[in-house]
C-alpha cells in the first residue's frame, strides 16, 4: 500500500517541489487547495501542471475547521506537510488581521483535525526565520530566542508554539522546520529574488527600463527550495519529532543579489534599479543567517545549490520565459 501524504499549500513553490519529491518516493499525494484554484487551474495551478494527473486535490479553506476536518477524515494521511499560509511579509502589514487569523487558525485547525482523525500522522509545520526578526544572535540556531517584526512573523511564532504544544500535550509526531529564505525559478513574483531575476531578464529583453525595489541593505540567508523540501521530508523520517533550522549558513545583501543577477546578463544594475521609500517595510528584519549544524548532524542534510548558482538558475529561467524564442 502506498503511503498517503497530505500537503496544505501544495500550489506554492515548496508544495510543487515537495509533491515531485514524494511522488518519486512512491507516495500517494493529496493536496488541499482553495475552491477558486480549482475553478481557475490555468493561473492558480501552474506549478503543478506537469504532475496534475498524478496528484489528488481537495478543496478546503484554512479558515474553516469543518473543511479541513473533512479532508483529513477522508484522506487519513500518514504524513502531513502544513505549508499553507499568507506568506508575503510586506502584505502582512497591510492586512494584519487576515494574516494572523488565517495563519494561526489554519495551523491550529490542521493540528486539531489530525489529533482527532489521524493521531499517528506525522506533521510538519513551515516555521520561518522571520520568527527571529530583530535577531538576538548571529548565526541563529534552534535555541535563539524569537523577536518577530511583522504580523507574519508573529503568526509563525504562534504556529511554532502550537506545533510544539501538540507534540508535548497530545503526543503528536509534530516537527517545526525553521526555514530560512528559499528560492527557485518557481518563486512567486512578489518576493525580492524573483522580482530581481524577472526584472533583470525583462530589462535585458527590452521589455522594461527600470526596477523599483525597497531596502537594498537587508541581508538574507538564501537557499534553494528543491534542497529545502528534502529537509522537510527527512524531519518526518526520524525516530523522534524535533525542530530544525534549515539554512545555508551564508548571508548576502540584496545588492549582492543584484550584482550577480545583472552581471550574469552583462548589465550594470545601478543604471536600472531605483530604491523606492514606499516599498520599505514599517519594521525591517535587517540580517538573517542560519546555523544548520543540527540538521547536518541528525538529518545528514546539507544544501547543494550555492548562492551563485541559485541566482544564475533563476536568471536563466526568467530569461527563457521573457524571450522564449531567442
Ligand atoms: P522575506 O522575503 O520577507 O525575507 O520572507 P522577501 O523576498 O519578500 O524580502 C527579503 C528582503 O528584501 C527586501 N526588499 C524587498 N522585498 C520585496 N518583496 N520586494 C521588494 O521590492 C524589496 N526591496 C527590498 C525586504 O525588505 C526584505 O528585507 C520570505 C518569505 O518567503 C516568508 O514567507 C518566509 O517565511 C521567509 O522568507 C523565510
PDB file of C-alpha atoms in Angstrom, residues 10 31 46 64 73 80 97 161-162 164 176 178 186 208 215 226-227 236 238 242 251 260 277 291 307 319:
ATOM      1  CA  UNK A  10       0.502  22.422  -2.431  1.00  0.00           C
ATOM      2  CA  UNK A  31      -3.209  18.385  -1.557  1.00  0.00           C
ATOM      3  CA  UNK A  46       0.645  26.435 -12.949  1.00  0.00           C
ATOM      4  CA  UNK A  64     -12.864  26.583   8.021  1.00  0.00           C
ATOM      5  CA  UNK A  73     -11.034  12.279   7.674  1.00  0.00           C
ATOM      6  CA  UNK A  80       1.083  15.938   6.622  1.00  0.00           C
ATOM      7  CA  UNK A  97      -5.918  40.703  10.784  1.00  0.00           C
ATOM      8  CA  UNK A 161       4.272  27.078  19.639  1.00  0.00           C
ATOM      9  CA  UNK A 162       1.055  25.289  18.657  1.00  0.00           C
ATOM     10  CA  UNK A 164       5.374  22.163  19.930  1.00  0.00           C
ATOM     11  CA  UNK A 176       8.926  22.622  13.174  1.00  0.00           C
ATOM     12  CA  UNK A 178      12.644  26.776  10.791  1.00  0.00           C
ATOM     13  CA  UNK A 186       9.073  28.749  -9.236  1.00  0.00           C
ATOM     14  CA  UNK A 208      11.338  47.146 -19.132  1.00  0.00           C
ATOM     15  CA  UNK A 215      15.515  48.433   1.172  1.00  0.00           C
ATOM     16  CA  UNK A 226      14.400  21.995  -4.018  1.00  0.00           C
ATOM     17  CA  UNK A 227      17.062  21.325  -1.350  1.00  0.00           C
ATOM     18  CA  UNK A 236       9.414  13.205   9.309  1.00  0.00           C
ATOM     19  CA  UNK A 238      13.336  10.376  12.157  1.00  0.00           C
ATOM     20  CA  UNK A 242      12.059  17.707  16.730  1.00  0.00           C
ATOM     21  CA  UNK A 251      24.242  35.770   4.334  1.00  0.00           C
ATOM     22  CA  UNK A 260      25.184  38.606  -9.576  1.00  0.00           C
ATOM     23  CA  UNK A 277      10.812  54.510   0.017  1.00  0.00           C
ATOM     24  CA  UNK A 291      23.286  27.687  11.600  1.00  0.00           C
ATOM     25  CA  UNK A 307      24.121  31.335  -3.729  1.00  0.00           C
ATOM     26  CA  UNK A 319      15.328  34.911 -19.499  1.00  0.00           C
TER      27      UNK A 319
END
